[in-house]
C-alpha cells in the first residue's frame, strides 16, 4: 500500500541551508544595486550608457588578422549573413559578430563551464564552482583541443577566438554590455580574452543537459523510502512499443538473428564480448528493488544531496529534470508538394533570455579548397560553425536520444588517498583547484578521481559523504567503515571529437559525408535526421554509448569496488541504428525509443520518452498521406503547433461520467463536453482539464512520494518511514517537500500518461486512494471514480481562486504563461534591474507532451518551464522558401530592437522567411557592415 498521507495547512517550513545559499548567491550585488536604484538610478542608466554596447552594423571596421574584406549583412531582425573568401576569415568574422551581439552571454557560459562563476558573481557561486571544477569540463576540453581535434578544426577555433578578441580590444565592460556596468558596482571584474578551449568547453555543458537518465536513476532510489518495488515499477512502466512506434523500423538489422548489420567498415572499439550486451529491455523495474547493487533506500539522503547540487547549477541548454524533449521529422519528396523533402525541427529547452540559439549564415563567396562553407542555421554564441541547419545540398536536425551515458558508482574509500577495487587499494588521482571569489577570499579544493577518471562527487556535498553510512549493499560488499563515496562515470569526461563533427557536417555534400561527420559526434548522443536536394532522407544515432556487463542496464547505482560492474566498452558506430530512404517515406524523432527492444542486441537506455509526441506527429503525417494529400511547408509548421492533449482523450470520457452534487463543479465539468482536446491559449476547457489532471496526479501519486521529490513547502502528515503497521493520526509526522516547483514530481509528462493509462482499468488500485480533506471534500479508498470526483472538485475551486468564479473568463493562456528572464541578474537582481532585463508574460497554447510542447510541471503549477527553443522547416526544393524563428532575438542587449523581436511571432506560431541564396540575402538586407583587413 502507498503510505497514507494527509495534506496540512500552515506556514511553509524554513528554507534549507542549500536554498538559502542559492538565493543569496548575488546578495552583495543586490544590495548595492538596490541602493543605486533608489538614489542614482535615473542619472546612471542614461540612454548613452544603455546604447554604448550596441553593435555597429553599418559602414566599415578594420580588423587586424583578416586576409580579405568580409561583408556582414543583417536583415530586419538583425540576423547576420557573413560573406568571406577564406575559411579563417569566415570564422574570425563569426566570432566578431557573435561577440557584438552576445558577449556577456558567452562570458557567463565560459565561466560556468570552467567553474569560475564566483569570479563574476561572488561567494554565492562557490558551491557551483566546486562541483564544476570536480567535473572538470574545461580540463577535458583542453585535452580535446590538445590531442583529439584535427588541425583544420584548431585553425577555425583560433580564427573564431581572434575575432572575439578583436571585438573586445580596447573596450571597457560598459562598452560591451549593460550587465557589466551593473557588475562594476560590486567588483573590478574585467572580461578576459577568448580562447579556443572556451568554445570547446560549451559542448560539455550541452552534453551535461542532454546526458540521459541520471535524474531517473536518482529518483528511483529516492522513492524506495516510501514505495515498494512493484509500486516503483508502476511509476516507471514499460515503453509501449505496440502503440508508439520506435524511430528505426526498416531494414538496418536482421530480424531473424537479432544481430545488427555490419554495413560499413568501422574500426572503433566495441564491447569485449557478446555477453556484455543485455536484452535492451526498458522500464524501471530493474531500478526499483531497493537492495541490489548497493542502491535503493540506502541512497535516499545521499542522492537527494546529489540532486541538490545538480539543481543548483545554472541553466545551460536545458532543464535539469524530466520531461524535456524535442521534435524533428523529415518527409520524403514523394509525399510533399514540391517533390523534394521537407525537414522540421524544434528542440525543447528551458526558456532563457537571450535564447540559447543564434541564427546566422556563413557563406564563402566562391566555394573552393580555400573556402569550403556555405551554411546557414542555428549556432551557439561562443562556438564557430552551425549546429542545426542546412548547407547548399543537405539539411539536418537534432533531438535528444536519451541514451544512458552516465552511471553512479559507490566507492569504498581507504583513508584519504585510496579506494578499494577488486580487494586491492588503488590510489586516487588528485589535483588542487583554487576558486577565486569576487569580493571574497579564494578557496582551495582537492579533486579526487579514480584510476579510470571518475570524479568523486561525494567530496562536493555533505550528504553524499554519508552515502556508505546508510547504504544497503549485498553481503559481498566490503565493510562500510566510515562510508562509501559516490563517483560519476560519464562519456563526456573523456576527450572526444564533437567539434570536428560540427565542421564536417557543415560542409557535407551527401549521405556518406553526413554519416562520416556523425561518426565524429561522440557526445552528446543525438537523434540526427537528414534530407538532401537529391531527394534522400535518413536518420543516424551517433555517440559514444557504453556497453555494460550482462544483467546490468545502468538504471541504478553500481558497486565500484567490483570490476564486474565496469563498462565493458562502447558500441561501434557500425552497430548504431540508422535508416536511409525508408519505404514509408518519413522519419519521426521525438525522444521515443530508437529501436524496438527485441530487434537490437544492446541496451541504449532504460528510460526513453514514452512516445506521445512522436506518435502524434506520425499520425498527422499518415493522416495527410492516406487522405491523398501532399505535405507543404505550412503543413509542417501546423504540425509543430499541434496542441492535442492525448491524456485528455483518455480521461475526459470517464470524467464526464462522474456524478457531481455541486452545481458549480458540474458547470465546470460541462466545459469538457464537446471539447476537441486542443489546448489553445483561449480555451477554458483546456484550463479546467489541465487543472483536473494536475489534481489527479497530486492525489493519486504526488502525496505518496517522499519529500525529496515533492515541491518545496508542500507539507503533509505522513506515516513514519520505519512504521510496520497501522499508525494512529497522532503518530504521523509532518514532512515538507524539498524540490523547486519546476523540478518536482509528478511532473505530468508522458511517463505519467503511461502510468495512468495502465491503471485506468484497475479501478480499485491502491493508487486510487486519498483521505478526506480537512475542508470536507470527499476522499477515495481504492476507488478511481471517487478520486476523479475529488480532482474535479479541487480543480474547480483552484481555478476559482486563480481565475475567478465566472468560468466564462477562464482561459488556458491565463494560467500557462511564459516569462523570459535573463539567466543571471534577471533572476536574482533587484526589481528595477529585473524590469530592465526581463520580458513577458506571453499567454501560450500547447502543453506537456503535446507536439507544441510548452512544458509545465504539474507538481509545481501551470507556468511554462520549457519551450520549443526555435522552430524551423527546411524546403529542399527551394532553400529560400525555408522558414525559421527563434525564441527571442539576435541581440543580447536589453534595449536593442532585436532583444525579443521574434518572441511575439514565435508565440503566435509564425515563422520568418529564411534567406539563403545571395540574391535572397541581398533582397532582405537592411544593414551592411564591411570588415576590412
Short mmCIF file of C-alpha atoms in Angstrom, two decimals, residues 172-396:
data_model
loop_
_atom_site.label_atom_id
_atom_site.label_comp_id
_atom_site.label_asym_id
_atom_site.label_seq_id
_atom_site.Cartn_x
_atom_site.Cartn_y
_atom_site.Cartn_z
CA UNK A 172 35.55 48.52 -21.01
CA UNK A 173 32.80 46.37 -19.53
CA UNK A 174 30.13 49.04 -20.01
CA UNK A 175 31.10 49.23 -23.69
CA UNK A 176 30.32 45.53 -24.04
CA UNK A 177 27.05 45.04 -22.17
CA UNK A 178 24.74 46.67 -19.66
CA UNK A 179 25.27 43.76 -17.25
CA UNK A 180 28.97 44.60 -16.94
CA UNK A 181 28.05 48.12 -15.90
CA UNK A 182 25.98 46.59 -13.10
CA UNK A 183 28.73 44.18 -12.07
CA UNK A 184 31.15 47.08 -11.92
CA UNK A 185 29.48 48.33 -8.75
CA UNK A 186 30.47 45.24 -6.76
CA UNK A 187 33.84 44.14 -8.14
CA UNK A 188 36.52 45.10 -10.58
CA UNK A 189 35.82 42.22 -12.93
CA UNK A 190 37.18 42.68 -16.45
CA UNK A 191 36.46 40.23 -19.29
CA UNK A 192 39.49 38.23 -20.30
CA UNK A 193 40.45 37.31 -23.84
CA UNK A 194 38.63 34.44 -25.51
CA UNK A 195 40.45 31.16 -26.11
CA UNK A 196 39.74 28.23 -28.45
CA UNK A 197 39.14 25.99 -25.41
CA UNK A 198 36.37 28.33 -24.23
CA UNK A 199 34.46 27.31 -27.36
CA UNK A 200 35.10 23.59 -26.95
CA UNK A 201 34.00 23.67 -23.30
CA UNK A 202 30.50 24.70 -24.25
CA UNK A 203 29.95 21.30 -25.83
CA UNK A 204 30.38 19.82 -22.34
CA UNK A 205 27.58 21.99 -20.99
CA UNK A 206 25.37 20.86 -23.86
CA UNK A 207 26.27 17.25 -23.14
CA UNK A 208 25.52 17.66 -19.43
CA UNK A 209 21.94 18.80 -20.00
CA UNK A 210 21.42 16.00 -22.53
CA UNK A 211 23.22 13.33 -20.54
CA UNK A 212 20.45 10.70 -20.26
CA UNK A 213 18.77 9.09 -17.29
CA UNK A 214 20.75 10.22 -14.24
CA UNK A 215 17.70 12.03 -12.88
CA UNK A 216 15.57 8.90 -13.17
CA UNK A 217 18.35 6.88 -11.54
CA UNK A 218 18.30 9.26 -8.59
CA UNK A 219 14.52 9.45 -8.36
CA UNK A 220 14.00 5.70 -8.38
CA UNK A 221 16.39 5.33 -5.47
CA UNK A 222 14.73 8.16 -3.56
CA UNK A 223 11.32 6.54 -3.99
CA UNK A 224 12.37 3.45 -2.05
CA UNK A 225 11.94 5.25 1.28
CA UNK A 226 8.16 5.33 0.73
CA UNK A 227 7.35 2.87 -2.04
CA UNK A 228 7.95 -0.80 -2.68
CA UNK A 229 9.41 -2.44 -5.80
CA UNK A 230 6.06 -3.01 -7.53
CA UNK A 231 4.88 0.50 -6.78
CA UNK A 232 8.05 1.97 -8.29
CA UNK A 233 7.58 -0.31 -11.28
CA UNK A 234 4.05 1.13 -11.64
CA UNK A 235 5.59 4.59 -11.88
CA UNK A 236 8.19 3.53 -14.48
CA UNK A 237 6.16 1.42 -16.89
CA UNK A 238 7.46 -0.41 -19.94
CA UNK A 239 7.73 1.54 -23.18
CA UNK A 240 4.55 0.90 -25.24
CA UNK A 241 6.17 -0.48 -28.40
CA UNK A 242 2.84 -1.83 -29.60
CA UNK A 243 1.29 1.64 -29.63
CA UNK A 244 4.10 4.21 -30.10
CA UNK A 245 6.49 3.39 -32.91
CA UNK A 246 10.25 3.43 -32.47
CA UNK A 247 12.35 5.65 -34.73
CA UNK A 248 14.14 2.94 -36.72
CA UNK A 249 11.65 0.48 -38.22
CA UNK A 250 13.02 -0.74 -41.54
CA UNK A 251 15.95 -2.74 -42.75
CA UNK A 252 19.01 -1.92 -40.68
CA UNK A 253 19.12 -5.14 -38.66
CA UNK A 254 18.49 -8.81 -39.33
CA UNK A 255 15.17 -9.71 -37.69
CA UNK A 256 15.93 -13.43 -37.80
CA UNK A 257 19.24 -13.41 -35.96
CA UNK A 258 18.65 -10.20 -33.98
CA UNK A 259 22.13 -9.03 -34.92
CA UNK A 260 22.84 -5.63 -36.38
CA UNK A 261 24.20 -5.49 -39.91
CA UNK A 262 27.89 -4.72 -40.28
CA UNK A 263 27.16 -2.41 -43.17
CA UNK A 264 30.31 -0.33 -43.16
CA UNK A 265 33.90 -0.84 -42.15
CA UNK A 266 34.24 0.57 -38.66
CA UNK A 267 37.45 0.38 -36.68
CA UNK A 268 36.19 1.81 -33.40
CA UNK A 269 36.20 -0.05 -30.10
CA UNK A 270 33.34 -2.26 -29.03
CA UNK A 271 32.35 -4.39 -26.07
CA UNK A 272 34.73 -7.16 -25.10
CA UNK A 273 32.26 -9.96 -25.80
CA UNK A 274 28.73 -10.65 -26.93
CA UNK A 275 27.84 -11.37 -23.30
CA UNK A 276 28.35 -7.71 -22.48
CA UNK A 277 25.04 -6.78 -24.07
CA UNK A 278 21.63 -7.12 -22.47
CA UNK A 279 18.22 -7.66 -23.91
CA UNK A 280 17.60 -3.95 -24.34
CA UNK A 281 14.51 -4.03 -22.14
CA UNK A 282 13.12 -0.75 -20.93
CA UNK A 283 11.13 0.32 -17.95
CA UNK A 284 12.02 0.98 -14.37
CA UNK A 285 11.50 -2.33 -12.64
CA UNK A 286 15.19 -3.13 -12.54
CA UNK A 287 15.82 0.08 -10.72
CA UNK A 288 13.21 -0.42 -8.05
CA UNK A 289 14.32 -3.34 -5.96
CA UNK A 290 15.93 -1.10 -3.39
CA UNK A 291 18.53 -3.66 -2.37
CA UNK A 292 20.71 -4.86 -5.23
CA UNK A 293 23.98 -3.31 -6.32
CA UNK A 294 24.17 -1.02 -3.31
CA UNK A 295 21.13 1.03 -4.28
CA UNK A 296 17.64 1.67 -3.04
CA UNK A 297 16.52 3.35 0.16
CA UNK A 298 20.11 3.39 1.29
CA UNK A 299 20.83 6.21 -1.14
CA UNK A 300 17.79 8.28 -0.26
CA UNK A 301 19.56 11.05 1.62
CA UNK A 302 22.74 10.84 -0.37
CA UNK A 303 21.16 11.01 -3.80
CA UNK A 304 18.97 13.82 -2.59
CA UNK A 305 22.20 15.63 -1.85
CA UNK A 306 23.44 14.96 -5.38
CA UNK A 307 20.14 16.21 -6.78
CA UNK A 308 20.52 19.40 -4.76
CA UNK A 309 23.92 20.05 -6.31
CA UNK A 310 22.66 19.34 -9.83
CA UNK A 311 19.61 21.54 -9.29
CA UNK A 312 21.83 24.45 -8.24
CA UNK A 313 23.77 24.51 -11.49
CA UNK A 314 22.83 27.41 -13.76
CA UNK A 315 20.71 26.54 -16.76
CA UNK A 316 22.90 25.69 -19.72
CA UNK A 317 20.87 24.44 -22.66
CA UNK A 318 18.11 22.64 -20.83
CA UNK A 319 16.28 21.85 -17.65
CA UNK A 320 17.95 19.52 -15.15
CA UNK A 321 14.85 17.40 -14.88
CA UNK A 322 12.40 15.04 -16.53
CA UNK A 323 10.02 15.56 -19.40
CA UNK A 324 12.18 17.74 -21.60
CA UNK A 325 12.46 16.74 -25.25
CA UNK A 326 12.47 17.84 -28.88
CA UNK A 327 10.72 17.19 -32.19
CA UNK A 328 12.29 16.57 -35.56
CA UNK A 329 10.93 14.82 -38.59
CA UNK A 330 11.51 14.56 -42.30
CA UNK A 331 9.14 13.70 -45.15
CA UNK A 332 10.34 12.30 -48.48
CA UNK A 333 9.65 14.10 -51.73
CA UNK A 334 7.07 11.58 -52.90
CA UNK A 335 4.72 12.93 -50.20
CA UNK A 336 5.44 16.66 -50.49
CA UNK A 337 4.00 19.36 -52.73
CA UNK A 338 7.46 20.28 -54.01
CA UNK A 339 8.57 16.74 -54.84
CA UNK A 340 11.63 17.20 -52.61
CA UNK A 341 11.99 16.50 -48.89
CA UNK A 342 10.83 18.77 -46.09
CA UNK A 343 12.59 18.72 -42.71
CA UNK A 344 11.26 20.19 -39.45
CA UNK A 345 12.98 20.64 -36.08
CA UNK A 346 12.09 22.30 -32.77
CA UNK A 347 14.40 21.46 -29.85
CA UNK A 348 12.71 21.78 -26.45
CA UNK A 349 14.89 23.58 -23.92
CA UNK A 350 14.45 25.78 -20.91
CA UNK A 351 13.28 29.29 -21.69
CA UNK A 352 16.18 31.70 -21.44
CA UNK A 353 16.89 35.28 -22.39
CA UNK A 354 18.59 35.61 -24.73
CA UNK A 355 17.69 32.36 -26.44
CA UNK A 356 20.41 29.74 -26.41
CA UNK A 357 20.30 29.83 -30.22
CA UNK A 358 21.81 32.45 -32.51
CA UNK A 359 20.70 32.47 -36.17
CA UNK A 360 23.41 33.06 -38.73
CA UNK A 361 24.61 32.33 -42.23
CA UNK A 362 28.25 31.56 -43.13
CA UNK A 363 28.98 31.89 -46.83
CA UNK A 364 32.09 31.56 -48.92
CA UNK A 365 31.72 33.86 -51.91
CA UNK A 366 33.21 31.10 -54.04
CA UNK A 367 33.45 27.51 -52.81
CA UNK A 368 36.99 26.17 -53.11
CA UNK A 369 39.65 24.34 -51.16
CA UNK A 370 40.48 27.69 -49.55
CA UNK A 371 36.89 28.46 -48.62
CA UNK A 372 34.62 25.43 -48.12
CA UNK A 373 31.48 26.60 -46.33
CA UNK A 374 28.07 27.77 -47.47
CA UNK A 375 25.84 27.01 -44.50
CA UNK A 376 23.05 28.66 -42.54
CA UNK A 377 21.18 27.84 -39.38
CA UNK A 378 21.29 27.93 -35.61
CA UNK A 379 24.58 28.45 -33.82
CA UNK A 380 25.67 28.76 -30.20
CA UNK A 381 27.15 32.14 -29.35
CA UNK A 382 30.67 31.20 -28.35
CA UNK A 383 31.19 28.40 -30.87
CA UNK A 384 32.16 28.55 -34.55
CA UNK A 385 30.11 26.75 -37.16
CA UNK A 386 26.40 25.89 -37.36
CA UNK A 387 24.82 23.32 -35.03
CA UNK A 388 21.45 22.78 -36.78
CA UNK A 389 20.53 23.97 -40.26
CA UNK A 390 21.39 23.37 -43.90
CA UNK A 391 24.05 23.97 -46.50
CA UNK A 392 23.60 24.09 -50.26
CA UNK A 393 22.80 20.36 -50.60
CA UNK A 394 21.80 18.84 -47.24
CA UNK A 395 19.83 19.72 -44.11
CA UNK A 396 19.87 18.17 -40.65
#
